[in-house]
Amino acid sequence: MADRRLAPLTALSTLGRRPRPPVVRPVPPPPPPAPVVRQSKLIDNAVYAGGRRVATPPSAAESHDWLTEGFDDRLVWLGLYRPEPAELGELAEQYGLPELAVEDAIQAHQRPKFERYGDTLFVVLKAARYLDAAEEVEFGELHLFLGRQFAITVRHAESPDLARVRRRLESEPDLLGRGSEAVLYAILDAVVDGYSPVVAGLANDIDEIETEVFRGDPGVSRRIYELSQEVLEFQRAAQPLTGILAAITAGFDKYGVDEELRSYLRDVADHVTQVTERIEAFRLQLRDILTVNATLVAQRQNDEIRELTEASIAQGEEVKKISAWAAILFAPTLVGTVYGMNFDDMPELSWHLGYPFALVLMLGVSLTLYAVFKRRDWI
C-alpha cells in the first residue's frame, strides 16, 4: 500500500523537475528619433517706432508682422551671427531680399562693396581689431540688408560689436528715427572707429621692427613680411570704403537722405581717407624697411666674407713661412743624410776638406733658399 501511494508522488516530482520552455517576450520597437531643434542664430530682434524700441519679438516672422499694420515710422532691426542658410532663406522670403546678395551673405569671404537692388541696399564691410597679445590684426566680415523699414545685419566674426552700436542708437531716438540709413551710418562709423586702434598697433609694430632691423635680429625679415601682409589685407578692407561712401553720397538727393545724416556720412568719409593715407604710408615704410634690412644683411655677409678671407690669407702666409723654413732646413738635412751613410766606398771619405766642404755646402744652400723665399715675401 505504501509503495502504490509513493509512485504517483514520485512521478509528479519528476514532472516538476523537467525544464520549462523559454518564454519569448516581444521586443518593443525603438522610440522615434527626437526632432532636430535648429538653434536660431538671431542675436537681437527689435521693432522701433519713432526711434524707440516698442517690441522684442521672439522670432523674425513676428517682427515682420509689425510691419504689416501700415505704420510708416516703424523699423525692424534683426541682428544675426553666422546664420544657417535655411534661416537666412526664410528672411529672404519675408523681406524680399535679393537672391544674389543672400548667396554672398551665406558664403561670406566677400570684398567690401555696395549694391542697390531696387529699394534694398546690400553692403559688405570688413571690420578689424588689433590683438595686443598676439600682435596681429583680426578681420571680421559684416553684411547689411537695408530696406525702407528694415535693417538686417549678418555678422561672421566677433567684430564689430553691434550691440554697442544698437545701444548708441537707442540712446539717440531722434537719430534712429531717421530709418535704416541711420543704422547704416552708425555701423559705418563703428567700423571706421575700430580702425584707429589697428592703425596705432601697426605703427607701434613698425617702430619695433625698425629697432630690430638695426639691432641685427635674425628673425626680423619674417616679421616684416608678415606685417606687410597684414597691412595689405587692412588696405583691402579699408580702401573700398572710399568708393562705398562716394556711391552713398551720390544718392543723397535721389533718395532724399536726411541732411544731418549727410554730414555724418561725410565725416565718416573723412576718417576713411585719413586711415587709407596712413595705411599707404605704412606700406611704403615697410617696403623701405625691407630694403634697408636687405642692405644691412648683405653688408653683414660681406663683412663675414671679408673676415673669412683675411683669416684664410693669414693662414696662407703662415703656411708659406712654414713651407719656406721646411725647405731651408731640408737642404742641410739632405747633405748630412747622404754623408752620414755607413759605406766604405764613398767619394770624399778620405778627403781632408770633406767636412768643411759639407758644412759650407749646407750653409750655402740654406742661405740661397732663404734669399729666394725672402725675395718672394714668403719669410
Short mmCIF file of C-alpha atoms in Angstrom, two decimals:
data_model
loop_
_atom_site.label_atom_id
_atom_site.label_comp_id
_atom_site.label_asym_id
_atom_site.label_seq_id
_atom_site.Cartn_x
_atom_site.Cartn_y
_atom_site.Cartn_z
CA MET A 1 0.00 0.00 0.00
CA ALA A 2 2.75 2.36 0.89
CA ASP A 3 4.55 1.74 -2.43
CA ARG A 4 1.44 2.45 -4.51
CA ARG A 5 0.94 5.78 -2.75
CA LEU A 6 4.54 6.82 -3.28
CA ALA A 7 4.51 6.03 -7.00
CA PRO A 8 2.31 8.85 -8.16
CA LEU A 9 4.20 11.35 -5.92
CA THR A 10 7.49 10.29 -7.50
CA ALA A 11 6.04 10.75 -10.95
CA LEU A 12 4.73 14.21 -10.08
CA SER A 13 8.07 15.22 -8.62
CA THR A 14 9.78 14.12 -11.85
CA LEU A 15 7.42 16.21 -13.92
CA GLY A 16 8.14 19.19 -11.70
CA ARG A 17 11.87 18.90 -12.40
CA ARG A 18 11.56 18.94 -16.21
CA PRO A 19 12.89 22.17 -17.82
CA ARG A 20 10.27 24.68 -18.80
CA PRO A 21 10.24 26.03 -22.34
CA PRO A 22 11.77 29.58 -22.61
CA VAL A 23 9.35 32.47 -22.56
CA VAL A 24 9.72 34.66 -25.68
CA ARG A 25 8.91 38.27 -24.84
CA PRO A 26 8.19 40.68 -27.69
CA VAL A 27 10.90 43.31 -28.29
CA PRO A 28 9.42 46.80 -28.08
CA PRO A 29 10.02 48.97 -31.15
CA PRO A 30 12.74 51.66 -30.83
CA PRO A 31 11.49 55.07 -29.85
CA PRO A 32 11.10 57.55 -32.70
CA PRO A 33 14.09 59.88 -33.15
CA ALA A 34 13.80 63.15 -31.36
CA PRO A 35 13.07 66.04 -33.69
CA VAL A 36 16.14 68.11 -34.53
CA VAL A 37 15.71 71.51 -32.98
CA ARG A 38 17.62 74.04 -35.04
CA GLN A 39 19.02 76.75 -32.84
CA SER A 40 18.35 80.20 -34.15
CA LYS A 41 21.33 82.48 -34.73
CA LEU A 42 19.17 85.55 -34.15
CA ILE A 43 21.10 87.60 -31.59
CA ASP A 44 18.76 90.56 -31.25
CA ASN A 45 15.36 91.32 -32.71
CA ALA A 46 13.73 94.68 -32.14
CA VAL A 47 10.87 96.74 -33.52
CA TYR A 48 11.25 100.52 -33.31
CA ALA A 49 8.65 103.23 -33.70
CA GLY A 50 9.82 106.81 -33.86
CA GLY A 51 13.31 105.70 -32.89
CA ARG A 52 12.20 103.91 -29.72
CA ARG A 53 12.01 100.18 -29.11
CA VAL A 54 8.41 99.11 -28.84
CA ALA A 55 8.76 95.33 -29.04
CA THR A 56 11.29 92.50 -28.90
CA PRO A 57 9.55 89.63 -30.72
CA PRO A 58 10.89 86.11 -30.20
CA SER A 59 11.06 85.35 -33.94
CA ALA A 60 11.74 87.16 -37.18
CA ALA A 61 8.30 86.26 -38.51
CA GLU A 62 6.59 88.05 -35.63
CA SER A 63 8.77 91.09 -36.23
CA HIS A 64 7.65 91.17 -39.84
CA ASP A 65 4.02 91.15 -38.70
CA TRP A 66 4.61 94.53 -37.07
CA LEU A 67 5.33 96.00 -40.49
CA THR A 68 2.04 94.83 -41.99
CA GLU A 69 -0.06 97.18 -39.89
CA GLY A 70 0.62 100.18 -42.13
CA PHE A 71 2.73 102.36 -39.79
CA ASP A 72 5.49 104.11 -41.76
CA ASP A 73 7.57 105.10 -38.74
CA ARG A 74 8.34 101.51 -37.75
CA LEU A 75 11.71 99.85 -38.26
CA VAL A 76 12.67 96.24 -37.70
CA TRP A 77 16.33 95.58 -36.90
CA LEU A 78 17.41 91.93 -36.96
CA GLY A 79 20.91 91.01 -35.85
CA LEU A 80 22.21 87.56 -36.84
CA TYR A 81 25.52 85.83 -36.11
CA ARG A 82 26.64 83.22 -38.66
CA PRO A 83 23.09 82.14 -39.55
CA GLU A 84 22.22 78.87 -41.22
CA PRO A 85 21.31 79.07 -44.93
CA ALA A 86 17.75 77.96 -44.17
CA GLU A 87 17.26 80.72 -41.62
CA LEU A 88 18.61 83.36 -43.97
CA GLY A 89 16.45 81.94 -46.75
CA GLU A 90 13.33 82.42 -44.61
CA LEU A 91 14.27 86.05 -44.05
CA ALA A 92 14.82 86.47 -47.77
CA GLU A 93 11.26 85.30 -48.45
CA GLN A 94 9.75 87.51 -45.74
CA TYR A 95 11.59 90.70 -46.64
CA GLY A 96 12.12 90.15 -50.37
CA LEU A 97 15.91 90.09 -50.19
CA PRO A 98 17.79 89.73 -53.50
CA GLU A 99 18.89 86.17 -54.17
CA LEU A 100 22.43 87.02 -55.26
CA ALA A 101 23.04 89.10 -52.17
CA VAL A 102 21.71 86.33 -49.93
CA GLU A 103 24.14 83.87 -51.55
CA ASP A 104 27.01 86.27 -50.84
CA ALA A 105 25.92 86.59 -47.22
CA ILE A 106 25.80 82.80 -46.81
CA GLN A 107 29.18 82.12 -48.40
CA ALA A 108 30.90 85.14 -46.83
CA HIS A 109 34.55 85.87 -47.79
CA GLN A 110 33.40 88.84 -49.88
CA ARG A 111 35.23 92.06 -50.56
CA PRO A 112 33.70 95.29 -49.23
CA LYS A 113 31.07 96.52 -51.65
CA PHE A 114 27.84 98.49 -52.02
CA GLU A 115 24.99 97.30 -54.23
CA ARG A 116 21.45 98.55 -54.73
CA TYR A 117 18.65 96.15 -55.64
CA GLY A 118 15.60 98.32 -56.13
CA ASP A 119 14.65 99.62 -52.69
CA THR A 120 17.06 97.26 -50.91
CA LEU A 121 20.70 98.07 -50.21
CA PHE A 122 23.28 95.36 -49.76
CA VAL A 123 26.54 96.40 -48.09
CA VAL A 124 29.57 94.28 -47.24
CA LEU A 125 32.04 95.69 -44.71
CA LYS A 126 35.30 94.41 -43.28
CA ALA A 127 35.88 95.23 -39.62
CA ALA A 128 39.30 94.97 -37.99
CA ARG A 129 40.61 94.82 -34.47
CA TYR A 130 44.14 94.68 -33.09
CA LEU A 131 45.00 91.80 -30.77
CA ASP A 132 47.63 93.07 -28.33
CA ALA A 133 48.61 89.63 -27.01
CA ALA A 134 49.33 88.16 -30.46
CA GLU A 135 50.40 91.49 -32.01
CA GLU A 136 48.30 90.83 -35.09
CA VAL A 137 45.17 92.13 -36.80
CA GLU A 138 41.94 90.13 -36.84
CA PHE A 139 39.44 90.85 -39.60
CA GLY A 140 35.69 90.30 -39.48
CA GLU A 141 33.05 90.35 -42.18
CA LEU A 142 29.68 92.05 -41.91
CA HIS A 143 26.73 92.00 -44.34
CA LEU A 144 23.87 94.52 -44.23
CA PHE A 145 20.47 94.36 -45.89
CA LEU A 146 18.73 97.72 -45.65
CA GLY A 147 15.20 98.47 -46.74
CA ARG A 148 12.78 101.28 -46.09
CA GLN A 149 11.54 99.68 -42.87
CA PHE A 150 14.08 97.00 -42.01
CA ALA A 151 17.75 96.53 -41.31
CA ILE A 152 19.23 93.02 -41.26
CA THR A 153 22.82 92.60 -40.13
CA VAL A 154 24.68 89.32 -40.69
CA ARG A 155 27.92 89.08 -38.74
CA HIS A 156 30.56 86.41 -39.42
CA ALA A 157 33.07 87.39 -36.72
CA GLU A 158 33.26 88.85 -33.24
CA SER A 159 33.92 92.35 -34.52
CA PRO A 160 32.36 94.81 -34.82
CA ASP A 161 30.38 94.94 -31.61
CA LEU A 162 26.90 95.66 -33.00
CA ALA A 163 25.35 95.50 -29.54
CA ARG A 164 27.27 98.65 -28.71
CA VAL A 165 26.07 100.28 -31.93
CA ARG A 166 22.49 99.37 -31.12
CA ARG A 167 22.78 100.83 -27.61
CA ARG A 168 24.17 104.05 -29.02
CA LEU A 169 21.32 104.43 -31.49
CA GLU A 170 18.72 103.55 -28.88
CA SER A 171 20.14 106.32 -26.71
CA GLU A 172 19.55 108.75 -29.61
CA PRO A 173 15.94 108.18 -30.72
CA ASP A 174 15.99 111.20 -32.99
CA LEU A 175 18.84 109.70 -34.99
CA LEU A 176 17.38 106.18 -35.04
CA GLY A 177 14.03 107.63 -36.09
CA ARG A 178 15.56 108.54 -39.45
CA GLY A 179 15.31 104.90 -40.52
CA SER A 180 17.68 102.29 -41.86
CA GLU A 181 20.06 104.98 -43.17
CA ALA A 182 20.82 105.82 -39.55
CA VAL A 183 21.69 102.16 -38.90
CA LEU A 184 24.00 102.18 -41.92
CA TYR A 185 25.72 105.37 -40.73
CA ALA A 186 26.17 104.07 -37.17
CA ILE A 187 27.66 100.77 -38.35
CA LEU A 188 29.98 102.51 -40.82
CA ASP A 189 31.08 104.87 -38.08
CA ALA A 190 31.73 101.95 -35.69
CA VAL A 191 33.74 100.03 -38.31
CA VAL A 192 35.87 103.07 -39.18
CA ASP A 193 36.38 103.97 -35.50
CA GLY A 194 37.57 100.40 -34.96
CA TYR A 195 40.35 101.05 -37.47
CA SER A 196 42.03 103.62 -35.20
CA PRO A 197 43.40 101.08 -32.64
CA VAL A 198 44.58 98.96 -35.56
CA VAL A 199 46.48 101.90 -37.04
CA ALA A 200 48.06 102.61 -33.64
CA GLY A 201 49.02 98.95 -33.18
CA LEU A 202 50.58 98.71 -36.64
CA ALA A 203 52.52 101.93 -36.07
CA ASN A 204 53.93 100.51 -32.83
CA ASP A 205 54.86 97.24 -34.57
CA ILE A 206 56.69 99.14 -37.31
CA ASP A 207 58.66 101.10 -34.70
CA GLU A 208 59.67 97.83 -33.04
CA ILE A 209 60.69 96.37 -36.38
CA GLU A 210 62.92 99.35 -37.15
CA THR A 211 64.72 98.78 -33.85
CA GLU A 212 65.12 95.07 -34.59
CA VAL A 213 66.48 95.78 -38.08
CA PHE A 214 69.35 97.95 -36.83
CA ARG A 215 69.94 95.58 -33.92
CA GLY A 216 70.53 92.75 -36.37
CA ASP A 217 67.73 90.45 -35.20
CA PRO A 218 67.83 87.36 -37.49
CA GLY A 219 64.04 86.86 -37.36
CA VAL A 220 63.11 90.39 -38.39
CA SER A 221 62.76 89.56 -42.10
CA ARG A 222 59.92 87.14 -41.39
CA ARG A 223 58.18 89.68 -39.18
CA ILE A 224 58.48 92.36 -41.85
CA TYR A 225 56.86 90.02 -44.36
CA GLU A 226 54.01 89.05 -42.02
CA LEU A 227 53.35 92.65 -41.08
CA SER A 228 53.37 93.65 -44.76
CA GLN A 229 50.68 91.05 -45.43
CA GLU A 230 48.56 92.42 -42.59
CA VAL A 231 48.92 95.95 -43.93
CA LEU A 232 47.89 94.81 -47.41
CA GLU A 233 44.84 92.99 -46.04
CA PHE A 234 43.98 96.04 -43.96
CA GLN A 235 44.25 98.15 -47.09
CA ARG A 236 41.89 95.79 -48.94
CA ALA A 237 39.41 96.18 -46.07
CA ALA A 238 39.52 99.95 -45.72
CA GLN A 239 40.20 101.31 -49.19
CA PRO A 240 36.89 100.16 -50.78
CA LEU A 241 35.01 102.21 -48.17
CA THR A 242 36.01 105.33 -50.09
CA GLY A 243 34.05 104.10 -53.11
CA ILE A 244 31.17 102.89 -50.95
CA LEU A 245 30.77 106.25 -49.26
CA ALA A 246 31.07 108.01 -52.63
CA ALA A 247 28.25 105.84 -54.00
CA ILE A 248 26.11 106.56 -50.94
CA THR A 249 26.82 110.29 -51.23
CA ALA A 250 25.89 110.25 -54.91
CA GLY A 251 22.39 109.03 -53.99
CA PHE A 252 21.69 111.66 -51.32
CA ASP A 253 19.45 113.81 -53.49
CA LYS A 254 17.83 110.99 -55.44
CA TYR A 255 16.77 109.06 -52.35
CA GLY A 256 16.14 112.04 -50.07
CA VAL A 257 18.70 111.30 -47.37
CA ASP A 258 18.37 113.49 -44.30
CA GLU A 259 20.73 116.47 -44.24
CA GLU A 260 22.10 115.63 -40.80
CA LEU A 261 22.86 112.08 -41.92
CA ARG A 262 24.67 113.51 -44.92
CA SER A 263 27.00 115.47 -42.67
CA TYR A 264 27.57 112.36 -40.51
CA LEU A 265 28.45 110.25 -43.54
CA ARG A 266 30.79 112.93 -44.87
CA ASP A 267 32.57 112.88 -41.52
CA VAL A 268 32.96 109.10 -41.80
CA ALA A 269 34.35 109.58 -45.30
CA ASP A 270 36.98 111.98 -43.95
CA HIS A 271 38.05 109.42 -41.35
CA VAL A 272 38.30 106.74 -44.01
CA THR A 273 40.55 108.99 -46.09
CA GLN A 274 42.84 109.50 -43.11
CA VAL A 275 43.01 105.77 -42.43
CA THR A 276 43.77 104.89 -46.05
CA GLU A 277 46.54 107.50 -46.17
CA ARG A 278 48.12 106.04 -43.02
CA ILE A 279 47.87 102.53 -44.46
CA GLU A 280 49.60 103.62 -47.67
CA ALA A 281 52.32 105.28 -45.59
CA PHE A 282 52.74 102.01 -43.64
CA ARG A 283 53.07 100.05 -46.86
CA LEU A 284 55.77 102.36 -48.22
CA GLN A 285 57.55 102.43 -44.87
CA LEU A 286 57.65 98.65 -44.66
CA ARG A 287 58.96 98.49 -48.21
CA ASP A 288 61.79 100.85 -47.28
CA ILE A 289 62.49 98.91 -44.09
CA LEU A 290 62.70 95.68 -46.09
CA THR A 291 65.19 97.34 -48.47
CA VAL A 292 67.31 98.64 -45.59
CA ASN A 293 67.22 95.24 -43.91
CA ALA A 294 68.36 93.54 -47.12
CA THR A 295 71.20 96.05 -47.42
CA LEU A 296 72.28 95.52 -43.82
CA VAL A 297 72.13 91.75 -44.20
CA ALA A 298 74.24 91.95 -47.36
CA GLN A 299 76.70 94.25 -45.58
CA ARG A 300 76.99 91.84 -42.64
CA GLN A 301 77.52 88.97 -45.06
CA ASN A 302 80.24 90.94 -46.85
CA ASP A 303 81.91 91.66 -43.53
CA GLU A 304 81.82 87.99 -42.64
CA ILE A 305 83.22 87.02 -46.04
CA ARG A 306 85.98 89.63 -45.68
CA GLU A 307 86.88 88.32 -42.25
CA LEU A 308 86.97 84.76 -43.56
CA THR A 309 89.12 85.90 -46.49
CA GLU A 310 91.51 87.73 -44.21
CA ALA A 311 91.73 84.68 -41.97
CA SER A 312 92.38 82.48 -44.99
CA ILE A 313 95.08 84.86 -46.22
CA ALA A 314 96.71 84.91 -42.78
CA GLN A 315 96.65 81.13 -42.73
CA GLY A 316 98.20 81.10 -46.18
CA GLU A 317 101.01 83.38 -45.03
CA GLU A 318 101.70 81.09 -42.12
CA VAL A 319 101.73 78.08 -44.42
CA LYS A 320 104.21 79.83 -46.73
CA LYS A 321 106.53 80.63 -43.83
CA ILE A 322 106.38 77.07 -42.57
CA SER A 323 106.98 75.72 -46.07
CA ALA A 324 109.93 78.08 -46.62
CA TRP A 325 111.65 77.12 -43.38
CA ALA A 326 110.97 73.47 -44.05
CA ALA A 327 112.69 73.81 -47.46
CA ILE A 328 115.64 75.66 -45.91
CA LEU A 329 116.12 73.00 -43.25
CA PHE A 330 115.65 70.23 -45.79
CA ALA A 331 118.88 71.11 -47.70
CA PRO A 332 121.38 70.56 -44.85
CA THR A 333 119.38 67.57 -43.72
CA LEU A 334 119.76 66.02 -47.17
CA VAL A 335 123.51 66.66 -47.31
CA GLY A 336 124.02 65.41 -43.78
CA THR A 337 121.99 62.32 -44.51
CA VAL A 338 123.98 61.48 -47.63
CA TYR A 339 127.34 61.88 -45.93
CA GLY A 340 126.21 60.14 -42.83
CA MET A 341 125.62 56.81 -44.58
CA ASN A 342 127.95 53.99 -43.47
CA PHE A 343 129.53 52.94 -46.77
CA ASP A 344 133.20 52.11 -47.27
CA ASP A 345 133.44 53.11 -50.93
CA MET A 346 132.19 56.69 -50.99
CA PRO A 347 133.97 59.56 -52.69
CA GLU A 348 135.48 62.25 -50.50
CA LEU A 349 135.55 59.99 -47.42
CA SER A 350 139.33 60.33 -47.22
CA TRP A 351 139.36 63.95 -48.30
CA HIS A 352 140.64 66.23 -45.59
CA LEU A 353 138.42 69.11 -46.67
CA GLY A 354 135.26 66.98 -46.91
CA TYR A 355 133.83 68.04 -43.56
CA PRO A 356 134.31 71.79 -44.07
CA PHE A 357 133.03 71.43 -47.64
CA ALA A 358 129.87 69.72 -46.42
CA LEU A 359 129.26 72.45 -43.85
CA VAL A 360 129.83 75.20 -46.42
CA LEU A 361 127.58 73.40 -48.88
CA MET A 362 124.75 73.08 -46.33
CA LEU A 363 125.14 76.69 -45.27
CA GLY A 364 125.29 77.95 -48.85
CA VAL A 365 122.19 76.07 -49.96
CA SER A 366 120.29 77.26 -46.89
CA LEU A 367 121.31 80.89 -47.44
CA THR A 368 120.39 80.67 -51.11
CA LEU A 369 116.92 79.30 -50.31
CA TYR A 370 116.46 81.90 -47.61
CA ALA A 371 117.32 84.69 -50.07
CA VAL A 372 114.86 83.28 -52.63
CA PHE A 373 111.98 82.96 -50.15
CA LYS A 374 112.76 86.37 -48.66
CA ARG A 375 112.62 87.98 -52.10
CA ARG A 376 109.19 86.41 -52.69
CA ASP A 377 107.94 87.54 -49.27
CA TRP A 378 107.48 84.04 -48.01
CA ILE A 379 109.56 84.85 -44.96
#
